Tab-separated table of C-alpha atoms in Angstrom:
chain	number	residue	atom	x	y	z
A	1	MET	CA	263.078	160.202	167.978
A	2	THR	CA	263.275	158.061	171.111
A	3	ARG	CA	262.640	154.368	170.522
A	4	ARG	CA	259.749	153.313	172.728
A	5	SER	CA	258.847	149.932	174.128
A	6	VAL	CA	255.189	149.000	173.570
A	7	ALA	CA	253.448	145.852	174.778
A	8	LEU	CA	250.474	144.346	172.936
A	9	LEU	CA	248.093	142.284	175.057
A	10	ILE	CA	245.979	141.093	172.146
A	11	GLU	CA	245.004	137.508	171.447
A	12	THR	CA	246.308	136.043	168.202
A	13	SER	CA	243.784	133.197	167.965
A	14	ASN	CA	241.118	134.886	165.827
A	15	GLY	CA	240.828	136.922	162.654
A	16	TYR	CA	239.380	140.018	164.361
A	17	CYS	CA	242.447	140.490	166.533
A	18	ARG	CA	244.872	139.620	163.772
A	19	GLY	CA	243.309	142.500	161.839
A	20	LEU	CA	243.879	144.819	164.818
A	21	LEU	CA	247.507	143.725	164.950
A	22	GLU	CA	247.961	144.439	161.245
A	23	GLY	CA	246.748	148.008	161.775
A	24	ILE	CA	249.065	148.501	164.762
A	25	ILE	CA	252.017	147.118	162.839
A	26	GLU	CA	251.262	149.414	159.893
A	27	PHE	CA	251.352	152.475	162.172
A	28	ALA	CA	254.496	151.337	163.987
A	29	ARG	CA	256.295	150.661	160.719
A	30	HIS	CA	255.521	153.984	159.043
A	31	ARG	CA	254.749	156.498	161.790
A	32	ALA	CA	256.644	155.537	164.934
A	33	ASP	CA	259.811	154.007	166.331
A	34	TRP	CA	258.546	151.200	168.534
A	35	SER	CA	260.014	148.061	169.991
A	36	ILE	CA	256.957	145.802	170.208
A	37	HIS	CA	256.493	143.079	172.800
A	38	LEU	CA	253.854	140.542	171.746
A	39	ASN	CA	253.358	137.045	173.067
A	40	GLU	CA	250.816	134.552	171.753
A	41	GLN	CA	247.706	134.316	173.893
A	42	GLU	CA	244.013	133.499	173.691
A	43	ARG	CA	240.943	135.569	174.520
A	44	GLY	CA	240.217	135.427	178.233
A	45	ALA	CA	243.777	134.355	179.125
A	46	THR	CA	245.266	135.406	182.465
A	47	PRO	CA	247.776	138.288	182.517
A	48	PRO	CA	251.157	137.017	181.263
A	49	GLU	CA	253.859	136.572	183.909
A	50	TRP	CA	256.285	138.900	182.121
A	51	LEU	CA	253.897	141.831	182.673
A	52	TRP	CA	254.811	141.996	186.384
A	53	ALA	CA	258.464	142.751	185.632
A	54	TRP	CA	258.040	144.566	182.314
A	55	GLN	CA	259.144	148.208	182.172
A	56	GLY	CA	257.957	149.909	179.024
A	57	ASP	CA	256.375	153.056	177.664
A	58	GLY	CA	252.860	152.042	176.677
A	59	ILE	CA	250.360	149.225	176.208
A	60	ILE	CA	247.625	148.433	173.715
A	61	ALA	CA	245.411	145.761	175.264
A	62	ARG	CA	242.176	143.948	174.601
A	63	ILE	CA	240.936	143.965	178.187
A	64	GLU	CA	238.283	141.246	178.321
A	65	THR	CA	238.562	140.145	181.965
A	66	ASP	CA	238.527	141.883	185.336
A	67	GLN	CA	241.789	140.124	186.160
A	68	ILE	CA	243.684	141.814	183.332
A	69	GLY	CA	241.923	145.104	184.108
A	70	ARG	CA	243.032	145.004	187.743
A	71	ARG	CA	246.632	144.238	186.785
A	72	LEU	CA	246.824	147.034	184.232
A	73	LYS	CA	245.269	149.477	186.704
A	74	GLU	CA	248.410	149.112	188.828
A	75	LEU	CA	250.586	150.464	186.000
A	76	THR	CA	251.305	154.148	185.533
A	77	ILE	CA	251.936	154.148	181.781
A	78	PRO	CA	249.602	155.078	178.872
A	79	ILE	CA	247.135	152.326	177.923
A	80	VAL	CA	244.621	152.024	175.081
A	81	ASP	CA	241.870	149.416	175.350
A	82	LEU	CA	240.599	147.576	172.255
A	83	SER	CA	237.576	146.057	173.979
A	84	ALA	CA	234.142	147.515	174.623
A	85	ALA	CA	233.852	145.425	177.819
A	86	ARG	CA	235.218	148.408	179.820
A	87	HIS	CA	236.892	146.347	182.539
A	88	LEU	CA	239.238	149.291	183.136
A	89	ARG	CA	237.595	152.701	183.274
A	90	GLY	CA	239.338	156.008	182.778
A	91	ILE	CA	241.434	155.026	179.755
A	92	PRO	CA	240.673	155.578	176.044
A	93	TRP	CA	239.198	152.688	174.076
A	94	ALA	CA	238.483	151.772	170.466
A	95	ASP	CA	235.938	149.464	168.867
A	96	THR	CA	233.642	148.906	165.882
A	97	GLU	CA	230.136	150.332	166.248
A	98	ASP	CA	227.787	147.528	167.312
A	99	ARG	CA	224.647	149.188	165.987
A	100	ALA	CA	226.217	149.555	162.536
A	101	ILE	CA	227.242	145.880	162.574
A	102	VAL	CA	223.711	144.835	163.464
A	103	ARG	CA	222.120	147.134	160.903
A	104	LEU	CA	224.188	145.510	158.148
A	105	ALA	CA	223.082	142.077	159.349
A	106	VAL	CA	219.393	142.981	159.512
A	107	GLU	CA	219.495	144.661	156.095
A	108	HIS	CA	221.219	141.575	154.688
A	109	PHE	CA	218.388	139.392	156.015
A	110	GLN	CA	215.726	141.858	154.906
A	111	GLU	CA	217.073	141.853	151.340
A	112	ARG	CA	216.577	138.081	151.387
A	113	GLU	CA	212.973	138.546	152.469
A	114	PHE	CA	213.235	136.963	155.926
A	115	THR	CA	210.528	137.901	158.399
A	116	ASN	CA	211.739	135.506	161.120
A	117	MET	CA	215.063	136.700	162.567
A	118	ALA	CA	216.997	135.379	165.550
A	119	TYR	CA	220.056	136.360	167.558
A	120	CYS	CA	222.417	133.876	169.214
A	121	GLY	CA	224.796	135.450	171.692
A	122	ASP	CA	227.299	134.909	174.476
A	123	PRO	CA	226.204	136.913	177.558
A	124	GLY	CA	229.761	136.853	178.890
A	125	PHE	CA	230.730	139.539	176.367
A	126	ALA	CA	229.378	143.079	176.744
A	127	TRP	CA	229.566	143.650	172.994
A	128	SER	CA	227.411	140.551	172.388
A	129	ASN	CA	224.729	141.917	174.709
A	130	SER	CA	224.916	145.282	172.956
A	131	ARG	CA	224.465	143.622	169.566
A	132	ARG	CA	221.524	141.618	170.897
A	133	ASP	CA	219.789	144.782	172.074
A	134	HIS	CA	220.291	146.542	168.742
A	135	PHE	CA	219.194	143.448	166.817
A	136	GLN	CA	215.980	143.159	168.807
A	137	SER	CA	215.237	146.867	168.402
A	138	LEU	CA	215.833	146.898	164.638
A	139	THR	CA	213.861	143.717	163.922
A	140	GLN	CA	210.929	145.004	165.940
A	141	GLU	CA	211.002	148.293	164.026
A	142	LEU	CA	210.610	146.222	160.849
A	143	LYS	CA	207.713	144.239	162.366
A	144	CYS	CA	209.740	141.041	162.065
A	145	HIS	CA	209.475	138.116	164.467
A	146	PHE	CA	212.401	138.179	166.910
A	147	PHE	CA	213.893	135.106	168.607
A	148	GLU	CA	216.895	134.774	170.904
A	149	HIS	CA	219.221	132.231	172.456
A	150	GLN	CA	222.080	132.860	174.878
A	151	VAL	CA	224.738	130.187	175.244
A	152	THR	CA	226.703	129.451	178.400
A	153	PRO	CA	229.504	132.061	178.412
A	154	ARG	CA	232.547	130.646	176.688
A	155	TYR	CA	234.882	131.482	179.567
A	156	ASP	CA	232.508	130.415	182.332
A	157	ALA	CA	233.656	127.499	184.486
A	158	ALA	CA	230.429	125.677	183.570
A	159	TYR	CA	231.092	125.908	179.806
A	160	GLN	CA	230.989	122.542	178.027
A	161	LEU	CA	230.966	122.512	174.240
A	162	ASP	CA	228.780	119.405	173.929
A	163	GLN	CA	226.138	120.912	176.229
A	164	VAL	CA	226.244	124.213	174.365
A	165	LYS	CA	225.560	122.381	171.110
A	166	ARG	CA	222.721	120.394	172.679
A	167	ASP	CA	221.146	123.634	173.888
A	168	ILE	CA	221.506	125.165	170.414
A	169	ALA	CA	219.932	122.040	168.894
A	170	ASN	CA	216.921	122.259	171.222
A	171	TRP	CA	216.518	125.927	170.346
A	172	LEU	CA	216.799	125.381	166.591
A	173	GLN	CA	214.145	122.671	166.649
A	174	ARG	CA	211.666	125.090	168.236
A	175	LEU	CA	212.209	127.923	165.756
A	176	PRO	CA	209.907	128.624	162.815
A	177	ARG	CA	211.364	128.226	159.331
A	178	PRO	CA	212.655	129.745	157.202
A	179	ILE	CA	214.617	131.865	159.660
A	180	ALA	CA	217.763	133.987	159.583
A	181	ILE	CA	220.143	133.804	162.557
A	182	MET	CA	222.802	136.340	163.458
A	183	ALA	CA	225.497	134.956	165.758
A	184	CYS	CA	227.457	137.383	167.906
A	185	TYR	CA	230.706	136.272	166.209
A	186	ASP	CA	232.017	133.713	163.742
A	187	PHE	CA	233.020	131.109	166.327
A	188	LEU	CA	229.433	130.750	167.528
A	189	ALA	CA	228.059	130.899	163.984
A	190	GLN	CA	230.262	127.955	163.054
A	191	GLN	CA	228.824	125.981	165.981
A	192	ILE	CA	225.298	126.725	164.765
A	193	LEU	CA	226.222	125.409	161.322
A	194	ASP	CA	227.639	122.245	162.896
A	195	VAL	CA	224.391	121.667	164.768
A	196	CYS	CA	222.311	122.304	161.646
A	197	ARG	CA	224.331	119.676	159.808
A	198	SER	CA	223.871	117.136	162.602
A	199	LEU	CA	220.087	117.803	162.612
A	200	GLN	CA	219.966	117.702	158.800
A	201	ILE	CA	218.599	121.235	158.676
A	202	SER	CA	219.169	122.787	155.251
A	203	VAL	CA	221.401	125.876	155.293
A	204	PRO	CA	220.613	128.452	154.003
A	205	GLU	CA	217.186	127.340	152.728
A	206	GLU	CA	215.646	126.579	156.143
A	207	VAL	CA	218.115	128.395	158.384
A	208	ALA	CA	220.405	131.168	157.115
A	209	VAL	CA	223.384	131.916	159.385
A	210	LEU	CA	225.487	135.090	159.570
A	211	GLY	CA	228.566	135.650	161.734
A	212	VAL	CA	230.623	138.712	162.610
A	213	ASP	CA	234.379	139.326	162.137
A	214	ASP	CA	234.878	137.722	158.686
A	215	ASP	CA	237.532	135.398	160.123
A	216	HIS	CA	238.686	133.890	156.826
A	217	LEU	CA	239.820	130.559	158.266
A	218	LEU	CA	236.640	129.964	160.271
A	219	CYS	CA	234.351	131.117	157.481
A	220	GLU	CA	235.968	129.016	154.775
A	221	LEU	CA	236.291	125.911	156.964
A	222	SER	CA	232.588	126.034	157.842
A	223	GLU	CA	230.154	123.788	155.983
A	224	PRO	CA	228.575	125.516	154.174
A	225	THR	CA	230.950	128.469	154.049
A	226	LEU	CA	229.930	131.207	156.469
A	227	SER	CA	228.729	134.701	155.551
A	228	SER	CA	230.002	137.358	157.939
A	229	VAL	CA	229.948	141.080	158.746
A	230	ILE	CA	233.342	142.665	158.012
A	231	PRO	CA	234.687	144.994	160.729
A	232	ASP	CA	237.397	147.492	159.774
A	233	THR	CA	239.849	146.054	162.268
A	234	ARG	CA	242.904	147.345	160.436
A	235	LYS	CA	241.677	150.931	160.809
A	236	THR	CA	240.765	150.347	164.464
A	237	GLY	CA	244.239	149.012	165.229
A	238	TYR	CA	245.948	151.824	163.330
A	239	GLU	CA	243.982	154.560	165.100
A	240	ALA	CA	244.553	152.937	168.500
A	241	ALA	CA	248.305	152.926	167.854
A	242	GLU	CA	248.181	156.557	166.758
A	243	LEU	CA	246.324	157.432	169.964
A	244	LEU	CA	248.892	155.636	172.124
A	245	GLU	CA	251.700	157.533	170.413
A	246	ARG	CA	249.988	160.812	171.261
A	247	MET	CA	249.596	159.714	174.882
A	248	MET	CA	253.259	158.748	175.127
A	249	ASN	CA	254.096	162.206	173.712
A	250	ARG	CA	252.082	163.634	176.631
A	251	GLU	CA	249.499	165.196	174.302
A	252	TYR	CA	245.971	165.775	175.586
A	253	VAL	CA	243.595	162.856	174.953
A	254	ASP	CA	239.897	162.802	175.841
A	255	VAL	CA	239.588	159.473	177.648
A	256	HIS	CA	235.789	159.681	177.545
A	257	ARG	CA	235.619	159.824	173.738
A	258	PRO	CA	236.098	156.386	172.190
A	259	LEU	CA	237.480	155.687	168.728
A	260	ILE	CA	234.547	154.082	166.936
A	261	THR	CA	235.035	152.693	163.433
A	262	GLN	CA	232.351	151.572	160.994
A	263	PRO	CA	232.113	148.026	159.576
A	264	LEU	CA	232.926	147.590	155.898
A	265	GLY	CA	229.972	145.446	154.820
A	266	VAL	CA	228.859	141.814	154.634
A	267	ARG	CA	230.928	139.109	152.965
A	268	GLN	CA	228.298	136.799	151.545
A	269	ARG	CA	229.166	133.152	151.349
A	270	GLN	CA	226.962	130.078	151.099
A	271	SER	CA	225.296	130.275	154.535
A	272	THR	CA	223.056	133.220	153.511
A	273	ASP	CA	222.995	132.741	149.739
A	274	THR	CA	219.235	132.382	149.502
A	275	ILE	CA	215.876	134.071	149.790
A	276	ALA	CA	213.333	133.092	152.426
A	277	ILE	CA	211.122	130.393	150.903
A	278	ASP	CA	208.203	128.855	152.739
A	279	ASP	CA	207.904	125.925	150.320
A	280	PRO	CA	209.523	122.655	151.461
A	281	GLU	CA	209.805	121.216	147.934
A	282	VAL	CA	211.554	124.281	146.514
A	283	ALA	CA	213.738	124.645	149.633
A	284	ARG	CA	214.776	121.000	149.345
A	285	SER	CA	215.556	121.442	145.648
A	286	LEU	CA	217.613	124.584	146.294
A	287	SER	CA	219.579	122.808	148.987
A	288	TYR	CA	220.324	119.913	146.646
A	289	ILE	CA	221.403	122.262	143.853
A	290	ARG	CA	223.684	124.313	146.126
A	291	ARG	CA	225.470	121.173	147.275
A	292	ASN	CA	225.690	119.345	143.977
A	293	ALA	CA	225.631	121.849	141.108
A	294	CYS	CA	229.338	121.408	140.473
A	295	LEU	CA	228.896	117.655	140.054
A	296	ASN	CA	227.382	118.335	136.633
A	297	ILE	CA	223.826	117.536	137.729
A	298	ARG	CA	220.783	118.091	135.524
A	299	VAL	CA	217.223	119.172	136.312
A	300	GLY	CA	216.231	115.502	136.192
A	301	ASP	CA	218.518	114.844	139.159
A	302	VAL	CA	216.781	117.614	141.092
A	303	LEU	CA	213.359	116.169	140.286
A	304	CYS	CA	214.394	112.883	141.893
A	305	LYS	CA	214.625	114.768	145.208
A	306	THR	CA	211.055	116.078	145.039
A	307	SER	CA	207.530	114.763	144.534
A	308	LEU	CA	206.792	117.365	141.855
A	309	SER	CA	206.570	117.152	138.099
A	310	ARG	CA	209.088	119.130	136.081
A	311	ARG	CA	206.450	121.675	135.096
A	312	ALA	CA	205.275	122.156	138.698
A	313	LEU	CA	208.813	122.520	140.018
A	314	GLU	CA	209.740	125.057	137.346
A	315	HIS	CA	206.540	127.016	137.986
A	316	ARG	CA	207.239	127.213	141.730
A	317	PHE	CA	210.882	128.109	141.115
A	318	VAL	CA	210.023	130.988	138.817
A	319	ARG	CA	207.398	132.271	141.261
A	320	LEU	CA	209.531	131.991	144.412
A	321	VAL	CA	213.149	132.217	143.235
A	322	GLY	CA	212.746	134.267	140.081
A	323	HIS	CA	214.244	131.778	137.639
A	324	THR	CA	214.177	128.102	136.656
A	325	PRO	CA	216.038	125.181	138.319
A	326	HIS	CA	218.314	124.978	135.265
A	327	GLU	CA	219.231	128.641	135.650
A	328	GLU	CA	219.885	128.100	139.371
A	329	ILE	CA	222.281	125.246	138.592
A	330	ASN	CA	224.157	127.497	136.175
A	331	ARG	CA	224.170	130.384	138.660
A	332	VAL	CA	225.724	128.280	141.420
A	333	ARG	CA	228.376	126.952	139.041
A	334	ILE	CA	229.270	130.449	137.829
A	335	GLU	CA	229.541	131.715	141.409
A	336	ARG	CA	231.866	128.821	142.192
A	337	ILE	CA	234.028	129.728	139.212
A	338	LYS	CA	234.175	133.372	140.336
A	339	THR	CA	235.322	132.328	143.805
A	340	LEU	CA	238.026	130.016	142.464
A	341	LEU	CA	239.280	132.644	140.006
A	342	ALA	CA	239.406	135.400	142.626
A	343	GLU	CA	240.716	133.448	145.617
A	344	THR	CA	242.967	130.724	144.189
A	345	ASP	CA	245.769	130.336	141.654
A	346	ALA	CA	244.219	127.203	140.181
A	347	SER	CA	244.465	126.884	136.396
A	348	VAL	CA	241.411	127.392	134.193
A	349	HIS	CA	241.571	123.675	133.391
A	350	GLU	CA	241.463	122.785	137.106
A	351	ILE	CA	238.669	125.275	137.795
A	352	SER	CA	236.554	123.861	134.993
A	353	ARG	CA	236.954	120.407	136.514
A	354	ARG	CA	235.962	121.633	139.981
A	355	ALA	CA	232.921	123.425	138.572
A	356	GLY	CA	231.708	120.294	136.797
A	357	PHE	CA	232.544	121.159	133.186
A	358	GLU	CA	233.873	118.421	130.921
A	359	TYR	CA	236.053	120.828	128.912
A	360	PRO	CA	237.588	124.228	129.806
A	361	GLU	CA	236.202	125.647	126.548
A	362	TYR	CA	232.651	124.877	127.690
A	363	MET	CA	233.292	126.590	130.991
A	364	ALA	CA	234.813	129.672	129.345
A	365	ALA	CA	231.837	130.017	127.006
A	366	ALA	CA	229.286	129.652	129.827
A	367	PHE	CA	231.232	132.107	132.006
A	368	LYS	CA	231.379	134.735	129.267
A	369	ARG	CA	227.670	134.389	128.553
A	370	SER	CA	226.962	135.043	132.229
A	371	THR	CA	229.521	137.752	133.059
A	372	GLY	CA	230.479	139.288	129.730
A	373	MET	CA	234.162	138.537	130.238
A	374	SER	CA	236.555	135.631	129.964
A	375	PRO	CA	237.738	133.751	133.068
A	376	THR	CA	241.230	135.231	132.605
A	377	ASP	CA	239.911	138.796	132.387
A	378	TYR	CA	237.744	138.242	135.474
A	379	ARG	CA	240.744	136.940	137.441
A	380	ASP	CA	242.887	139.910	136.387
A	381	GLN	CA	240.144	142.329	137.418
A	382	SER	CA	239.694	140.600	140.790
A	383	LYS	CA	243.421	140.679	141.555
A	384	ALA	CA	243.544	144.390	140.648
A	385	HIS	CA	241.002	145.126	143.385
C-alpha cells in the first residue's frame, strides 16, 4: 500500500472539530497508511502559507470562508469538505443533520413544558441559519411562541464582544419568562449564560439555555454548567476519511450526495435542569436550591428567600414541581454525587464533603435509598459504560 500524504484544514479550537479529528485519526490508524499534515488553526482563519507549496494526495477541510474555498479550488487533488457552508461546490461534504439537532432541542424543551422558545444564532454561518429555520418551523408546529435574535457575525469586521453581549442583554430583557433558548452552538450559549448572570436572571428557572456541540470544556466551565446537543462528530470524521481514501483510490464518488450523520442526543446539565414554572416564588426557591443544595441547606433556609409560609411553599412545589422542597434538595445533592462519581476519581469521602454530607456513611445511605446501589457500585457501572 502506498503511503499517502493528507492535509487536514480543521480548526483545533473547539470540541466539535476535535471530535472530527478523532474520527479521522481512527480511520487513518486502522484502515489506511497516511502521513497527516495538521497545523493548529482557528475557525475562520486564512489559508495557511504552507498550503501554497504543499504537494500531497488529498485534503479534508472545514471550508468556512470564501478565501479558503478559492484557494482549494486551485488544487487538483481529492478534497472532502466538513462544513455545510458550501464555499466550494462540486466536492463531497459531510455534516450532522441540522433538522435532527433542532428536533432534539425542541423535544428537550417540550419535555420541560416550555411554551416560549427562542433561537439565538450567528447569521455568518449557513448551518446556524438552517437551524434557525428548522427551529422556527418546529416550534410553530407545536403552537409555541417563537422568538429570535441574531448576533453580529463572529468573523465580521464589526464584531465586538462587549456590544454583542449588550445586544443579547437588551433582547433577554424583552423576552417573556419562563423561556427556553437554543443557541446555534456552545460558544454563543456560554455568552448568553454570562449575560444572564450579569442581569441576575435565574438559569434555568427563568431562562433555560441549550447549546450544540457538547464541547466538554465550554459546557463545564459555564455557570451554571451548559446542556448541549451531542453531534456524532467521531462518526462524521471517520466517514469523511473513508470517503477521501476512496477518492484517492480513484473510485467513483457521488459529489452531490453528502454524508449526513445523526446527533446522539442531549447532554443535560444544569442550564436546562428544570420545568417551566410561571411562579416567581417557586422559581426563586428552585434557583436557590440548585445553587446551594450541596451547602447542607434546610427547607428553613429556602423559606428565608421567599415571602411564603412553609405550608404554602410546599403546596406550590408539589403542584408545580411534583415534589416538596426537601425532596428537591435531596434530588440536587444526589445528582451532584452521580456526576462526581461518574466524571471524577475523587474519593467517596471527598464526594460526601462536596455534596454537603457531614459523614460519608450518611451520603452512602442517602444515595442507596435514592438509586438502589452504593456509590462504589454506581461508579463501577458508570465507568463500564
